[in-house]
Amino acid sequence: MAKTLHSRHNKIFLDKLRKLRESRGLRQADLALLLGRSQGAVSYVECGQTRLDIIGLRDWLEALDYDFLRFLKELDVDLRRLDALRLRAKPGKAGKRAERPAPSRISQLFQLDPLSESTRPTQRKMTGVMQQPARTGR
């Protein structure tokens, strides 16, 4: 699962929380008093350093006198809108194939015909001990 703490989705979530608090005319310290937390704790949540679990989010929204399910539905609409924007093709890029970098030597070895003797890489006998390369120029 991808980390979401610094994702665009999480930024939208945190912006919604902050804007909701600001729309109520509350400072972080005011919300902190309503929640029984410190102003620093509210700041850490709003800037993404601390996460809210679902119960914490419910308490947060109750303190702001905002319906929990309404918030989730609005958040879902915003996140889906973001996903739809990301999935649309960029103008001018349609029909063009992305240039691929030249394959590395290792990937070329794996693409060789395994039945062809001339293309088969030489195999070394492994003794269970890591062999050191020969040193020259001492």
PDB file of C-alpha atoms in Angstrom:
ATOM      1  CA  MET A   1       0.000   0.000   0.000  1.00  0.00           C
ATOM      2  CA  ALA A   2       1.368   3.421  -0.939  1.00  0.00           C
ATOM      3  CA  LYS A   3       2.181   5.940   1.737  1.00  0.00           C
ATOM      4  CA  THR A   4      -0.487   8.612   1.901  1.00  0.00           C
ATOM      5  CA  LEU A   5       0.798  11.075   4.477  1.00  0.00           C
ATOM      6  CA  HIS A   6       2.210  13.447   1.856  1.00  0.00           C
ATOM      7  CA  SER A   7      -0.138  12.563  -0.999  1.00  0.00           C
ATOM      8  CA  ARG A   8      -2.383  14.971  -2.867  1.00  0.00           C
ATOM      9  CA  HIS A   9      -5.384  13.191  -1.400  1.00  0.00           C
ATOM     10  CA  ASN A  10      -4.200  13.842   2.133  1.00  0.00           C
ATOM     11  CA  LYS A  11      -3.504  17.491   1.264  1.00  0.00           C
ATOM     12  CA  ILE A  12      -7.108  17.898   0.122  1.00  0.00           C
ATOM     13  CA  PHE A  13      -8.323  16.265   3.360  1.00  0.00           C
ATOM     14  CA  LEU A  14      -6.179  18.534   5.535  1.00  0.00           C
ATOM     15  CA  ASP A  15      -7.174  21.636   3.569  1.00  0.00           C
ATOM     16  CA  LYS A  16     -10.841  20.775   4.114  1.00  0.00           C
ATOM     17  CA  LEU A  17     -10.272  20.454   7.866  1.00  0.00           C
ATOM     18  CA  ARG A  18      -8.413  23.777   8.060  1.00  0.00           C
ATOM     19  CA  LYS A  19     -10.940  25.641   5.886  1.00  0.00           C
ATOM     20  CA  LEU A  20     -13.805  24.271   7.944  1.00  0.00           C
ATOM     21  CA  ARG A  21     -12.190  25.548  11.148  1.00  0.00           C
ATOM     22  CA  GLU A  22     -11.512  28.925   9.554  1.00  0.00           C
ATOM     23  CA  SER A  23     -15.084  29.153   8.206  1.00  0.00           C
ATOM     24  CA  ARG A  24     -16.276  28.823  11.796  1.00  0.00           C
ATOM     25  CA  GLY A  25     -14.083  31.774  12.776  1.00  0.00           C
ATOM     26  CA  LEU A  26     -11.971  29.646  15.109  1.00  0.00           C
ATOM     27  CA  ARG A  27      -8.263  29.804  15.754  1.00  0.00           C
ATOM     28  CA  GLN A  28      -6.323  26.619  16.340  1.00  0.00           C
ATOM     29  CA  ALA A  29      -6.271  27.451  20.058  1.00  0.00           C
ATOM     30  CA  ASP A  30     -10.076  27.779  20.076  1.00  0.00           C
ATOM     31  CA  LEU A  31     -10.546  24.382  18.433  1.00  0.00           C
ATOM     32  CA  ALA A  32      -7.987  22.906  20.811  1.00  0.00           C
ATOM     33  CA  LEU A  33     -10.078  24.057  23.790  1.00  0.00           C
ATOM     34  CA  LEU A  34     -13.182  22.459  22.280  1.00  0.00           C
ATOM     35  CA  LEU A  35     -11.295  19.209  21.700  1.00  0.00           C
ATOM     36  CA  GLY A  36      -9.493  19.192  25.034  1.00  0.00           C
ATOM     37  CA  ARG A  37      -6.135  19.179  23.258  1.00  0.00           C
ATOM     38  CA  SER A  38      -3.262  21.610  22.867  1.00  0.00           C
ATOM     39  CA  GLN A  39      -3.002  24.149  20.076  1.00  0.00           C
ATOM     40  CA  GLY A  40       0.141  22.328  18.960  1.00  0.00           C
ATOM     41  CA  ALA A  41      -1.800  19.087  18.548  1.00  0.00           C
ATOM     42  CA  VAL A  42      -4.302  20.856  16.278  1.00  0.00           C
ATOM     43  CA  SER A  43      -1.437  22.395  14.298  1.00  0.00           C
ATOM     44  CA  TYR A  44       0.278  19.022  13.891  1.00  0.00           C
ATOM     45  CA  VAL A  45      -2.919  17.501  12.493  1.00  0.00           C
ATOM     46  CA  GLU A  46      -3.584  20.400  10.116  1.00  0.00           C
ATOM     47  CA  CYS A  47      -0.050  20.380   8.702  1.00  0.00           C
ATOM     48  CA  GLY A  48       0.018  16.581   8.335  1.00  0.00           C
ATOM     49  CA  GLN A  49       2.574  15.709  11.004  1.00  0.00           C
ATOM     50  CA  THR A  50      -0.025  13.788  13.014  1.00  0.00           C
ATOM     51  CA  ARG A  51      -2.848  11.693  11.599  1.00  0.00           C
ATOM     52  CA  LEU A  52      -6.421  11.567  12.765  1.00  0.00           C
ATOM     53  CA  ASP A  53      -8.061   8.188  13.101  1.00  0.00           C
ATOM     54  CA  ILE A  54     -11.742   7.863  12.270  1.00  0.00           C
ATOM     55  CA  ILE A  55     -12.851   8.460  15.879  1.00  0.00           C
ATOM     56  CA  GLY A  56     -10.596  11.503  16.134  1.00  0.00           C
ATOM     57  CA  LEU A  57     -12.063  12.866  12.900  1.00  0.00           C
ATOM     58  CA  ARG A  58     -15.576  12.368  14.241  1.00  0.00           C
ATOM     59  CA  ASP A  59     -14.688  14.259  17.434  1.00  0.00           C
ATOM     60  CA  TRP A  60     -12.992  16.999  15.398  1.00  0.00           C
ATOM     61  CA  LEU A  61     -16.080  17.496  13.237  1.00  0.00           C
ATOM     62  CA  GLU A  62     -18.410  17.442  16.245  1.00  0.00           C
ATOM     63  CA  ALA A  63     -16.338  20.197  17.834  1.00  0.00           C
ATOM     64  CA  LEU A  64     -16.791  22.200  14.620  1.00  0.00           C
ATOM     65  CA  ASP A  65     -20.529  21.367  14.581  1.00  0.00           C
ATOM     66  CA  TYR A  66     -20.283  19.691  11.169  1.00  0.00           C
ATOM     67  CA  ASP A  67     -21.990  16.494  10.069  1.00  0.00           C
ATOM     68  CA  PHE A  68     -19.536  13.598   9.875  1.00  0.00           C
ATOM     69  CA  LEU A  69     -21.188  11.834   6.910  1.00  0.00           C
ATOM     70  CA  ARG A  70     -21.595  15.079   4.991  1.00  0.00           C
ATOM     71  CA  PHE A  71     -17.873  15.767   5.395  1.00  0.00           C
ATOM     72  CA  LEU A  72     -16.997  12.273   4.151  1.00  0.00           C
ATOM     73  CA  LYS A  73     -19.284  12.590   1.122  1.00  0.00           C
ATOM     74  CA  GLU A  74     -17.823  15.985   0.209  1.00  0.00           C
ATOM     75  CA  LEU A  75     -14.304  14.647   0.653  1.00  0.00           C
ATOM     76  CA  ASP A  76     -15.115  11.673  -1.567  1.00  0.00           C
ATOM     77  CA  VAL A  77     -16.404  13.976  -4.325  1.00  0.00           C
ATOM     78  CA  ASP A  78     -13.236  16.094  -4.124  1.00  0.00           C
ATOM     79  CA  LEU A  79     -10.946  13.054  -4.226  1.00  0.00           C
ATOM     80  CA  ARG A  80     -12.799  11.534  -7.175  1.00  0.00           C
ATOM     81  CA  ARG A  81     -12.518  14.849  -9.013  1.00  0.00           C
ATOM     82  CA  LEU A  82      -8.760  14.812  -8.425  1.00  0.00           C
ATOM     83  CA  ASP A  83      -8.518  11.219  -9.672  1.00  0.00           C
ATOM     84  CA  ALA A  84     -10.507  12.096 -12.804  1.00  0.00           C
ATOM     85  CA  LEU A  85      -8.151  14.992 -13.564  1.00  0.00           C
ATOM     86  CA  ARG A  86      -5.111  12.771 -13.162  1.00  0.00           C
ATOM     87  CA  LEU A  87      -6.517  10.096 -15.484  1.00  0.00           C
ATOM     88  CA  ARG A  88      -7.265  12.456 -18.374  1.00  0.00           C
ATOM     89  CA  ALA A  89      -4.722  12.464 -21.173  1.00  0.00           C
ATOM     90  CA  LYS A  90      -2.531  15.543 -21.427  1.00  0.00           C
ATOM     91  CA  PRO A  91      -3.146  17.673 -24.533  1.00  0.00           C
ATOM     92  CA  GLY A  92      -0.583  17.134 -27.271  1.00  0.00           C
ATOM     93  CA  LYS A  93       0.531  13.781 -25.894  1.00  0.00           C
ATOM     94  CA  ALA A  94      -2.173  11.610 -27.441  1.00  0.00           C
ATOM     95  CA  GLY A  95      -0.904   9.136 -29.983  1.00  0.00           C
ATOM     96  CA  LYS A  96       2.740   9.615 -29.128  1.00  0.00           C
ATOM     97  CA  ARG A  97       4.647   6.736 -27.657  1.00  0.00           C
ATOM     98  CA  ALA A  98       6.896   7.505 -24.786  1.00  0.00           C
ATOM     99  CA  GLU A  99      10.517   7.044 -25.666  1.00  0.00           C
ATOM    100  CA  ARG A 100      12.031   4.155 -23.816  1.00  0.00           C
ATOM    101  CA  PRO A 101      15.574   4.286 -22.581  1.00  0.00           C
ATOM    102  CA  ALA A 102      18.019   1.923 -24.212  1.00  0.00           C
ATOM    103  CA  PRO A 103      17.900  -1.491 -22.510  1.00  0.00           C
ATOM    104  CA  SER A 104      20.696  -2.205 -20.097  1.00  0.00           C
ATOM    105  CA  ARG A 105      23.179  -5.025 -20.656  1.00  0.00           C
ATOM    106  CA  ILE A 106      21.508  -7.098 -17.955  1.00  0.00           C
ATOM    107  CA  SER A 107      18.055  -6.789 -19.506  1.00  0.00           C
ATOM    108  CA  GLN A 108      19.563  -7.719 -22.885  1.00  0.00           C
ATOM    109  CA  LEU A 109      20.988 -10.900 -21.377  1.00  0.00           C
ATOM    110  CA  PHE A 110      17.572 -11.941 -20.091  1.00  0.00           C
ATOM    111  CA  GLN A 111      16.032 -11.427 -23.522  1.00  0.00           C
ATOM    112  CA  LEU A 112      18.438 -13.757 -25.338  1.00  0.00           C
ATOM    113  CA  ASP A 113      17.215 -16.950 -26.963  1.00  0.00           C
ATOM    114  CA  PRO A 114      17.892 -19.682 -24.379  1.00  0.00           C
ATOM    115  CA  LEU A 115      18.309 -22.371 -27.071  1.00  0.00           C
ATOM    116  CA  SER A 116      21.059 -20.620 -28.961  1.00  0.00           C
ATOM    117  CA  GLU A 117      24.522 -21.749 -27.785  1.00  0.00           C
ATOM    118  CA  SER A 118      26.223 -18.662 -29.157  1.00  0.00           C
ATOM    119  CA  THR A 119      24.040 -16.308 -27.142  1.00  0.00           C
ATOM    120  CA  ARG A 120      24.040 -18.294 -23.909  1.00  0.00           C
ATOM    121  CA  PRO A 121      26.109 -16.522 -21.218  1.00  0.00           C
ATOM    122  CA  THR A 122      28.959 -18.565 -19.828  1.00  0.00           C
ATOM    123  CA  GLN A 123      28.245 -20.189 -16.503  1.00  0.00           C
ATOM    124  CA  ARG A 124      30.768 -20.294 -13.707  1.00  0.00           C
ATOM    125  CA  LYS A 125      31.003 -23.109 -11.262  1.00  0.00           C
ATOM    126  CA  MET A 126      29.868 -21.866  -7.872  1.00  0.00           C
ATOM    127  CA  THR A 127      31.713 -23.403  -4.914  1.00  0.00           C
ATOM    128  CA  GLY A 128      29.607 -21.838  -2.175  1.00  0.00           C
ATOM    129  CA  VAL A 129      32.353 -19.325  -1.453  1.00  0.00           C
ATOM    130  CA  MET A 130      32.213 -15.897  -2.969  1.00  0.00           C
ATOM    131  CA  GLN A 131      35.040 -15.638  -5.504  1.00  0.00           C
ATOM    132  CA  GLN A 132      37.129 -12.472  -5.347  1.00  0.00           C
ATOM    133  CA  PRO A 133      38.145 -10.856  -8.634  1.00  0.00           C
ATOM    134  CA  ALA A 134      41.822 -11.205  -9.479  1.00  0.00           C
ATOM    135  CA  ARG A 135      43.902  -8.232  -8.371  1.00  0.00           C
ATOM    136  CA  THR A 136      46.458  -6.819 -10.756  1.00  0.00           C
ATOM    137  CA  GLY A 137      49.099  -4.133 -10.540  1.00  0.00           C
ATOM    138  CA  ARG A 138      50.546  -4.802  -7.061  1.00  0.00           C
TER     139      ARG A 138
END
